[in-house]
PDB file of C-alpha atoms in Angstrom:
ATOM      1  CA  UNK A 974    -174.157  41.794 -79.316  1.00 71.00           C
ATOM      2  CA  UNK A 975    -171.943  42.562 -76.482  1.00 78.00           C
ATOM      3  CA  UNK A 976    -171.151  46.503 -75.467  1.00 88.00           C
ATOM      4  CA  UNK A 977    -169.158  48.660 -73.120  1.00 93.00           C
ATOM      5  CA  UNK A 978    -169.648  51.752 -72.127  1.00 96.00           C
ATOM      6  CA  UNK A 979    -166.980  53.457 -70.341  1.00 97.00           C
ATOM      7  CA  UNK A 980    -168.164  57.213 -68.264  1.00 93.00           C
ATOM      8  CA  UNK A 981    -165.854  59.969 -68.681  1.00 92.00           C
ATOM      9  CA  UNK A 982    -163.212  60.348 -71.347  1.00 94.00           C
ATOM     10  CA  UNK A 983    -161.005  61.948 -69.089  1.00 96.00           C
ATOM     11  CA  UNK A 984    -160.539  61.430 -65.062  1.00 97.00           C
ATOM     12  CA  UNK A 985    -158.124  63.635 -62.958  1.00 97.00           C
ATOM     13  CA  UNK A 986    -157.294  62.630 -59.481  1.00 97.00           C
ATOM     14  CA  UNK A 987    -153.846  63.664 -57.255  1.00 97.00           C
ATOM     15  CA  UNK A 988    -151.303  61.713 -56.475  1.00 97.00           C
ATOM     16  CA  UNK A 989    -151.945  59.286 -53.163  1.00 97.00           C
ATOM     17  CA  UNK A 990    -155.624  59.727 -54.339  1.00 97.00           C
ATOM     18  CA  UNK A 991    -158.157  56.531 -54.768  1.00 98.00           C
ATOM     19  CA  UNK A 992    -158.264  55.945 -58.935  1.00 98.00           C
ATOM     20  CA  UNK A 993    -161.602  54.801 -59.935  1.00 98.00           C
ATOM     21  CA  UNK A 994    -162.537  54.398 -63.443  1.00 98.00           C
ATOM     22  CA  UNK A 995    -165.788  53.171 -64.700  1.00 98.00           C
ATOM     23  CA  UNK A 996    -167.019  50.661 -67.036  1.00 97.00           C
ATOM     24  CA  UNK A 997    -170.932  49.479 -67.599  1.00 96.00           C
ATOM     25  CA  UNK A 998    -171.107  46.575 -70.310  1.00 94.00           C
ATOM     26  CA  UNK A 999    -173.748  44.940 -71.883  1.00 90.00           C
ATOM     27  CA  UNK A1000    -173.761  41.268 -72.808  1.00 81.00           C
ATOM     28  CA  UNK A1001    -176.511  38.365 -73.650  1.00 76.00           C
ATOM     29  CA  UNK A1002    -174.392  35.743 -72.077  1.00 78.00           C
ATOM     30  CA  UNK A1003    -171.987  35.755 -68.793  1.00 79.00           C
ATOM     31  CA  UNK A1004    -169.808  38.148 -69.958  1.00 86.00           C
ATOM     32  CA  UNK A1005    -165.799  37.552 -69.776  1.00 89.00           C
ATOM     33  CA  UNK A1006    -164.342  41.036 -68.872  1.00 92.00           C
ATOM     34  CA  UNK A1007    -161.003  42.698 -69.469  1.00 94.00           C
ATOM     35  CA  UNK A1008    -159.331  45.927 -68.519  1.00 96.00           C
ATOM     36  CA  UNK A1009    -156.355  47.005 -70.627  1.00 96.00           C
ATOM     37  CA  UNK A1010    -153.928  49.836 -70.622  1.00 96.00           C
ATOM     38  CA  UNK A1011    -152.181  52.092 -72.816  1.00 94.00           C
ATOM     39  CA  UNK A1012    -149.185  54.306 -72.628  1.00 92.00           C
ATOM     40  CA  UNK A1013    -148.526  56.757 -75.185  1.00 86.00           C
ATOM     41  CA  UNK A1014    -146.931  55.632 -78.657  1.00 79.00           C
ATOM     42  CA  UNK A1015    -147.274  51.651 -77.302  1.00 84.00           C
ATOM     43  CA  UNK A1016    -149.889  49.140 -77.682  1.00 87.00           C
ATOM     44  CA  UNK A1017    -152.798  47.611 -75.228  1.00 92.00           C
ATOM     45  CA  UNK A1018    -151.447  45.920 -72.273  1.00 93.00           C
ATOM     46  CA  UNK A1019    -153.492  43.774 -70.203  1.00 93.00           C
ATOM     47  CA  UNK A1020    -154.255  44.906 -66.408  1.00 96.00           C
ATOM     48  CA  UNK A1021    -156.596  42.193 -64.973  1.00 95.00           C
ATOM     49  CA  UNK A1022    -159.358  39.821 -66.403  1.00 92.00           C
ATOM     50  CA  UNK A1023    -162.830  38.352 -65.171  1.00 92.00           C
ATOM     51  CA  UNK A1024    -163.940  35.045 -66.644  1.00 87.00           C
ATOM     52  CA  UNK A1025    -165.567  33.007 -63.700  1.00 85.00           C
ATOM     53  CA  UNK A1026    -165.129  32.836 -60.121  1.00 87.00           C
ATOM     54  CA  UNK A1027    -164.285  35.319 -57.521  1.00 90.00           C
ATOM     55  CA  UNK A1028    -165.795  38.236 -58.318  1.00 91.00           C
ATOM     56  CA  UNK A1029    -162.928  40.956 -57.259  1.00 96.00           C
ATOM     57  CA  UNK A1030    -160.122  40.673 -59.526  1.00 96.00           C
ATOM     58  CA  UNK A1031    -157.055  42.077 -58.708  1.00 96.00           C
ATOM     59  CA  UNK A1032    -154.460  43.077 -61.451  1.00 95.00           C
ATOM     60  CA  UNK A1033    -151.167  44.366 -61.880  1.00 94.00           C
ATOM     61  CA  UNK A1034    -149.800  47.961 -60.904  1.00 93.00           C
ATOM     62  CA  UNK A1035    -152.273  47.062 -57.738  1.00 96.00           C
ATOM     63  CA  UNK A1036    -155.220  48.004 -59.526  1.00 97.00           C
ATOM     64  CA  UNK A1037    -158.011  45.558 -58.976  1.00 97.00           C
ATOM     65  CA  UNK A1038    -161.477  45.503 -60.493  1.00 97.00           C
ATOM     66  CA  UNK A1039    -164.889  43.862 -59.228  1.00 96.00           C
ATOM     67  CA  UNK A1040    -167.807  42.358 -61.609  1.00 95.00           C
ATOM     68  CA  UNK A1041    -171.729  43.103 -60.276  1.00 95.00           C
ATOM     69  CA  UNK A1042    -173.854  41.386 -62.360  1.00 92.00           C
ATOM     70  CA  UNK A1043    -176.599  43.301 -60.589  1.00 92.00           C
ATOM     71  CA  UNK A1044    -174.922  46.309 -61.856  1.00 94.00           C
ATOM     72  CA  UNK A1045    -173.456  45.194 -65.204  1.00 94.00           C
ATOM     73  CA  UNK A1046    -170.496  46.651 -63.943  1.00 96.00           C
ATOM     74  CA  UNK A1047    -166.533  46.325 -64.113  1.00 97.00           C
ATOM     75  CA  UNK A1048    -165.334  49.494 -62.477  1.00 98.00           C
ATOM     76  CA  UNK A1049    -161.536  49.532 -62.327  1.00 98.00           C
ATOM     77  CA  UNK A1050    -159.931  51.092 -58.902  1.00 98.00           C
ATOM     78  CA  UNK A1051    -156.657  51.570 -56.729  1.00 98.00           C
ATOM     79  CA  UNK A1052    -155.774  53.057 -53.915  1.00 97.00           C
ATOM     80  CA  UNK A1053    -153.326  55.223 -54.562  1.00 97.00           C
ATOM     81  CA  UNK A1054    -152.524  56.976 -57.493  1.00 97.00           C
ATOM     82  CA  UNK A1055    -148.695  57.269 -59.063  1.00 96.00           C
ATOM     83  CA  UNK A1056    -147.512  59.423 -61.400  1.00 96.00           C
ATOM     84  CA  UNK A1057    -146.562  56.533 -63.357  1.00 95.00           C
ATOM     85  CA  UNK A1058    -150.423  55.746 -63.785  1.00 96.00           C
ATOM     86  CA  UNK A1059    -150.868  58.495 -66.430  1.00 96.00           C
ATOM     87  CA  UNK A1060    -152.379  56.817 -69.405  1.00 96.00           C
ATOM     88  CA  UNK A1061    -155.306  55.711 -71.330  1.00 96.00           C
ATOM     89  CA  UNK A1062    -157.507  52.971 -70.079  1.00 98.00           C
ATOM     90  CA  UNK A1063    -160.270  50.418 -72.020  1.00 97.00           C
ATOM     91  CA  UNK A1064    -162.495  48.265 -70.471  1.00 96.00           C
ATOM     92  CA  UNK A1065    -163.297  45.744 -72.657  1.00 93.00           C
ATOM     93  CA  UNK A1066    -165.986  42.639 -73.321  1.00 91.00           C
ATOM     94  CA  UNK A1067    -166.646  39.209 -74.922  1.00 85.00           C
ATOM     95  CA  UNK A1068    -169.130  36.492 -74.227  1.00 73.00           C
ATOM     96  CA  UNK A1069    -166.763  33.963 -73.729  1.00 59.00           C
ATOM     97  CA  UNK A1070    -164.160  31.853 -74.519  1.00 54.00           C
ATOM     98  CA  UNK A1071    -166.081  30.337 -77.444  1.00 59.00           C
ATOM     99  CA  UNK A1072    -163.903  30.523 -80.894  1.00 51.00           C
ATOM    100  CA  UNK A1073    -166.001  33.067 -82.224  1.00 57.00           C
ATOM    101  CA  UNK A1074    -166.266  35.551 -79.534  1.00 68.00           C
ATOM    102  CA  UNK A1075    -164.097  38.427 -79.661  1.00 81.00           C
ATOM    103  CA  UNK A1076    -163.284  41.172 -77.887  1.00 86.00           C
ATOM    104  CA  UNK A1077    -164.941  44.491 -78.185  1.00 88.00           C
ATOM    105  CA  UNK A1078    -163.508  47.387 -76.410  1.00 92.00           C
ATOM    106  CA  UNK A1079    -165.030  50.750 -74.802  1.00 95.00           C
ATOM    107  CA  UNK A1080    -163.984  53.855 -76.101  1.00 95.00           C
ATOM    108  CA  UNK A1081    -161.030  54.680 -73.270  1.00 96.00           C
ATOM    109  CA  UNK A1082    -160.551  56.577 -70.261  1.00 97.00           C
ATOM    110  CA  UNK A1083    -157.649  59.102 -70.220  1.00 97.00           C
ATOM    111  CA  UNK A1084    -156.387  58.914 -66.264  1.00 97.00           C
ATOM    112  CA  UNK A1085    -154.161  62.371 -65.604  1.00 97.00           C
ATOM    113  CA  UNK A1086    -152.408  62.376 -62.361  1.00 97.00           C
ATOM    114  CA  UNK A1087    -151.713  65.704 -60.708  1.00 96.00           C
ATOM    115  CA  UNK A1088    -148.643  66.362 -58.463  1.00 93.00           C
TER     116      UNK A1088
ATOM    117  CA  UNK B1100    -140.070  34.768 -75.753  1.00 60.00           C
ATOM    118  CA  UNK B1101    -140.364  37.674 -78.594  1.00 73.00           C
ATOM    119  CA  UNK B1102    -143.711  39.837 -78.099  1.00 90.00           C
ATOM    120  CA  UNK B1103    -146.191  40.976 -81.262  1.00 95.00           C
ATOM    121  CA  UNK B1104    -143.840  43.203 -83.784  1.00 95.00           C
ATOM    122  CA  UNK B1105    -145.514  45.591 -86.085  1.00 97.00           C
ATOM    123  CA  UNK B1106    -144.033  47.162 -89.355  1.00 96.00           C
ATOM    124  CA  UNK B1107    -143.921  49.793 -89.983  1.00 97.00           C
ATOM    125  CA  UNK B1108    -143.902  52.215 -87.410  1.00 95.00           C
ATOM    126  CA  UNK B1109    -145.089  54.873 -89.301  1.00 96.00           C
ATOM    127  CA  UNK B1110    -146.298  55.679 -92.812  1.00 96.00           C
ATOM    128  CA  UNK B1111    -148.213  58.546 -94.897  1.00 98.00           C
ATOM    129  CA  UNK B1112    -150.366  57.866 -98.024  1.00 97.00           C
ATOM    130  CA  UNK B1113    -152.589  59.413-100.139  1.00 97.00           C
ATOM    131  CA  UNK B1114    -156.465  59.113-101.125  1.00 97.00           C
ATOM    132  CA  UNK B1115    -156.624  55.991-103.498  1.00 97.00           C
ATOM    133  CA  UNK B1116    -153.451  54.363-102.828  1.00 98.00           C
ATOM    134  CA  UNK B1117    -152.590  50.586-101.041  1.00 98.00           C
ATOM    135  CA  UNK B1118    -151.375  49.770 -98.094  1.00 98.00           C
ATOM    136  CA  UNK B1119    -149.934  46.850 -96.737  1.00 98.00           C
ATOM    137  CA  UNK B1120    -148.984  46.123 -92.918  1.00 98.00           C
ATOM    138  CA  UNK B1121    -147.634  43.552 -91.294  1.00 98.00           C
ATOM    139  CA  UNK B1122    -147.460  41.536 -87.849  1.00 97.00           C
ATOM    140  CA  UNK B1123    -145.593  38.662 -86.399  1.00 96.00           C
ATOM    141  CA  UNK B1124    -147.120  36.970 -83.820  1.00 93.00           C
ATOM    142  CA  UNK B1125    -145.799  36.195 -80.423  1.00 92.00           C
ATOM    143  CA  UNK B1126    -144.149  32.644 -80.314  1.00 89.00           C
ATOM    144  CA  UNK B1127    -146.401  30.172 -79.396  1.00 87.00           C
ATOM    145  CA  UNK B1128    -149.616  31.965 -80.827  1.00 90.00           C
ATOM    146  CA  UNK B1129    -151.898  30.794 -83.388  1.00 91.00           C
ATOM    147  CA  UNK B1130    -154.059  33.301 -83.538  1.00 91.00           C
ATOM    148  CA  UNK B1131    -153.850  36.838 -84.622  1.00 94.00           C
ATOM    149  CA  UNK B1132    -156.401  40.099 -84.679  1.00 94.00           C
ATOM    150  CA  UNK B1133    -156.455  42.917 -85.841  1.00 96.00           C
ATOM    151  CA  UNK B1134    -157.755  46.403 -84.944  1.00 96.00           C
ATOM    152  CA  UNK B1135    -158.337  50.049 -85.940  1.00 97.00           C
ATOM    153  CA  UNK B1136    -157.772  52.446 -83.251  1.00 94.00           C
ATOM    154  CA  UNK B1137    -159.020  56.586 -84.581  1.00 94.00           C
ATOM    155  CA  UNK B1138    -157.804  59.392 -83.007  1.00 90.00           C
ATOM    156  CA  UNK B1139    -159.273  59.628 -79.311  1.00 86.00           C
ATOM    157  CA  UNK B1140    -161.572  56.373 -79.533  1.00 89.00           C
ATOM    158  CA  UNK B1141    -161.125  52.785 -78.640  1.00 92.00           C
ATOM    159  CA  UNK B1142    -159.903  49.685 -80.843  1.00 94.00           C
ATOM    160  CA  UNK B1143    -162.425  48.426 -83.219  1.00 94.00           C
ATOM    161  CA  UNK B1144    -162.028  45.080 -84.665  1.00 92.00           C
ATOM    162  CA  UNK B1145    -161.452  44.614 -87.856  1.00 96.00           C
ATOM    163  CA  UNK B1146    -160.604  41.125 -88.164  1.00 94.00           C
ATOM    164  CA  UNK B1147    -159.399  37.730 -86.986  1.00 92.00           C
ATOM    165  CA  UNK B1148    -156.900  34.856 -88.311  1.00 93.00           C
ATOM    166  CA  UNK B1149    -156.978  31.581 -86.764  1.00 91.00           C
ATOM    167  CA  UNK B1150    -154.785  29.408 -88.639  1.00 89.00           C
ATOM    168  CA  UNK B1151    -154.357  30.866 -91.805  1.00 92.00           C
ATOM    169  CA  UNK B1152    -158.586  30.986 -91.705  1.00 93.00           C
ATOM    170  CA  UNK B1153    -160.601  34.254 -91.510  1.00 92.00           C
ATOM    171  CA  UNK B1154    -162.368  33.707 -88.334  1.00 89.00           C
ATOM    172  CA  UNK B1155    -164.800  36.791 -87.941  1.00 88.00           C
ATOM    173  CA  UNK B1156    -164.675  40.245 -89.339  1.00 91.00           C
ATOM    174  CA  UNK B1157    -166.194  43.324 -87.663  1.00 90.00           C
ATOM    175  CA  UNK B1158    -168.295  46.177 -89.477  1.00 92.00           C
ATOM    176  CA  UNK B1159    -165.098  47.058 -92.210  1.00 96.00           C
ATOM    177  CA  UNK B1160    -165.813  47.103 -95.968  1.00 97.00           C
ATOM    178  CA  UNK B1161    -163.940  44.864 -98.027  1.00 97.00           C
ATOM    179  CA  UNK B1162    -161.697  46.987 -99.767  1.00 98.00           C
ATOM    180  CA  UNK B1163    -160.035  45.916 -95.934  1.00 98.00           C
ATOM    181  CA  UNK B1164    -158.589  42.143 -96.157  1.00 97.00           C
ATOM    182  CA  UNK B1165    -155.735  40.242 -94.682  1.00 96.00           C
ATOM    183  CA  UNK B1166    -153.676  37.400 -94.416  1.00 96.00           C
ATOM    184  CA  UNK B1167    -152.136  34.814 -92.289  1.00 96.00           C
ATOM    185  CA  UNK B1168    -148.968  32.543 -92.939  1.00 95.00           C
ATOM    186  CA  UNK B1169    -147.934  29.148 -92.245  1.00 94.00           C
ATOM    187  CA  UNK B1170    -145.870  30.853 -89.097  1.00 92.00           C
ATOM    188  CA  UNK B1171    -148.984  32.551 -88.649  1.00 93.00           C
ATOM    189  CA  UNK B1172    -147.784  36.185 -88.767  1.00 95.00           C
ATOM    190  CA  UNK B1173    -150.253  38.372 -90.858  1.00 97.00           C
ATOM    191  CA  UNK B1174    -150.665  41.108 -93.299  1.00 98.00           C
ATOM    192  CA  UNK B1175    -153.651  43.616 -93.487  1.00 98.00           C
ATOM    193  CA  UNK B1176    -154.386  44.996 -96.780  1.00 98.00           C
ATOM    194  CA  UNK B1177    -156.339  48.088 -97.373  1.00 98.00           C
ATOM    195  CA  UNK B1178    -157.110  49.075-100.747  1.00 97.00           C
ATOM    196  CA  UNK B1179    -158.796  52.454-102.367  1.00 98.00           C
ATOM    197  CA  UNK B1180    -157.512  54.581 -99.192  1.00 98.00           C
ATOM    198  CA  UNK B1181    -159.498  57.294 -97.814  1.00 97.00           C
ATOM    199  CA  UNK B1182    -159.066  60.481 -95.103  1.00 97.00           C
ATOM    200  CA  UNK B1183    -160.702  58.563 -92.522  1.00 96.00           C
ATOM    201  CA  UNK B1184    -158.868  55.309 -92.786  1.00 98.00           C
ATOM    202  CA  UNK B1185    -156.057  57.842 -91.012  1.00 98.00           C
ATOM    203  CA  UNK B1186    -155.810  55.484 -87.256  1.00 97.00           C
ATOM    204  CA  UNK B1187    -153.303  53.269 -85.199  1.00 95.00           C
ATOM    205  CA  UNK B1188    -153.610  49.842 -86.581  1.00 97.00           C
ATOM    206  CA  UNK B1189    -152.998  47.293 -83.633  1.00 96.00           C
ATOM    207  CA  UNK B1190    -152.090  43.630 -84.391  1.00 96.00           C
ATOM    208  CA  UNK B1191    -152.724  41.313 -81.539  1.00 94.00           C
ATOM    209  CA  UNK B1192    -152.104  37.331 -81.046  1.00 93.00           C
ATOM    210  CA  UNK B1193    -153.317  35.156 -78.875  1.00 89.00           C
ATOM    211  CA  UNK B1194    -152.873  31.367 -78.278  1.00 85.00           C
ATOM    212  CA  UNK B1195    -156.428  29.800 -79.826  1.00 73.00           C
ATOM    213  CA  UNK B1196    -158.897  31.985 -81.152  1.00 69.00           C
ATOM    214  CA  UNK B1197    -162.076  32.902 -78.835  1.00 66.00           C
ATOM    215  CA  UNK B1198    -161.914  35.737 -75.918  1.00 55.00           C
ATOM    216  CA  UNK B1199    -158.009  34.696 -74.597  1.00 67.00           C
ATOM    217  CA  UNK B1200    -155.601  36.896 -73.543  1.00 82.00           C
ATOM    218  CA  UNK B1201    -154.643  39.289 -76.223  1.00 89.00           C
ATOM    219  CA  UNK B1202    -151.025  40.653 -76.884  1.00 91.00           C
ATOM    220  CA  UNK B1203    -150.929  43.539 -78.312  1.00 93.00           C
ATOM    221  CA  UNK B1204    -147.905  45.204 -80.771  1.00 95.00           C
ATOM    222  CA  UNK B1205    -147.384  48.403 -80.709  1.00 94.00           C
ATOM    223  CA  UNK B1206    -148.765  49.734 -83.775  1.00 95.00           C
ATOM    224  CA  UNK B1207    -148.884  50.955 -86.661  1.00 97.00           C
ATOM    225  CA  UNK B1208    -149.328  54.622 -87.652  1.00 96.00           C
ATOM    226  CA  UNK B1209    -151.326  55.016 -91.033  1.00 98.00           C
ATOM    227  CA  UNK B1210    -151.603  58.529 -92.325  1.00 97.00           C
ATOM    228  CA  UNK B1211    -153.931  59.527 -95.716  1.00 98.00           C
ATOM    229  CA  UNK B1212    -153.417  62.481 -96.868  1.00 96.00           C
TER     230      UNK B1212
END
């Protein structure tokens, strides 16, 4: 069965400061990977996917991810950090777009910005 | 094109008693999951509805069921509440089942007291 495993529950980085957040997963198939985002009192909200093909994925918000199979990894980055960043983040897994497959998420990163 | 709606918002129960929440899907979507997020942790799923079938259930007893309609919104039961059933409930739809794109409603609040 797949897994995620997402290090540190909380991350605080300054403004204008490089975001990284990191996600190992664990899956018996090529995995299909997913970061998600979630502001307070609202629901998941997709940032980027990985399914096949180039291996850097770029997202929305200009956060952009990159998959190492070596590494079993999906860390989640940007350049810069924004205020408007604050929020909780979930890296999330399945093992594929087969009907049964669903998607099992990590247990959230909480990204504070400081001025 | 309307997103996933959740009702309600919020609610507060007590040990024993039902609940019922509900979801409509976003238009276009056949599929619709559902997922238990505690207090500081991630989602975990409960279960899945792909046209009006159960189509996979995580590690929830059954006193924890659901539905899906004909317009493929959905209802999740829980019977026999306890403390710990106290989480966010997320609906989320997505067009086919299998690991698509999932949009996500906002929520809803259950509180047992």
């Amino acid at each position: 069965a797949q897994s995620v495993t997402q290090l540190g529950s909380h991350v605080s980085v300054s403004e204008g400061a490089l975001v990284l957040l990191r996600c190992n997963y664990s899956s018996s198939v090529p995995p299909y990977l997913f970061w998600y985002v979630q502001y307070p009192n609202q629901g998941l909200q997709l940032l980027l996917k990985y399914t096949t093909g180039a291996t850097l994925v770029k997202g929305i918000n200009g956060f952009e991810a990159e998959f190492k199979k070596s590494e079993t990894s999906f860390h989640l980055t940007k350049p810069s950090a924004h205020m408007s960043d604050a929020a909780e983040y979930f890296c999330a897994v399945s093992d594929g777009a087969n009907r049964d497959d669903k998607i099992i998420f990590g247990k959230g990163t909480r990204l504070h910005i400081l001025p | 094109e309307t997103g996933v709606t959740q009702s309600p918002t919020h609610l507060i129960k007590t040990r024993g008693q039902q609940v019922t929440l509900r979801c409509s899907s976003q238009s276009g979507h056949n599929t619709v999951s559902w997922y238990q997020q505690a207090l500081g942790q991630g989602p975990q799923f409960i279960f899945q509805y792909y046209r009006e079938e159960e189509n996979g259930r995580g590690n929830f007893p059954p006193r924890f069921s659901g539905l899906q309609f004909p317009n493929y919104s959905s209802e999740l039961n829980v019977n026999a509440l306890e403390l710990d059933d106290s989480a966010l409930y997320l609906c989320a739809s997505s067009l086919n089942a299998g690991a698509n794109v999932l949009t996500f409603g906002a929520g809803s609040r259950l509180t047992v007291l």
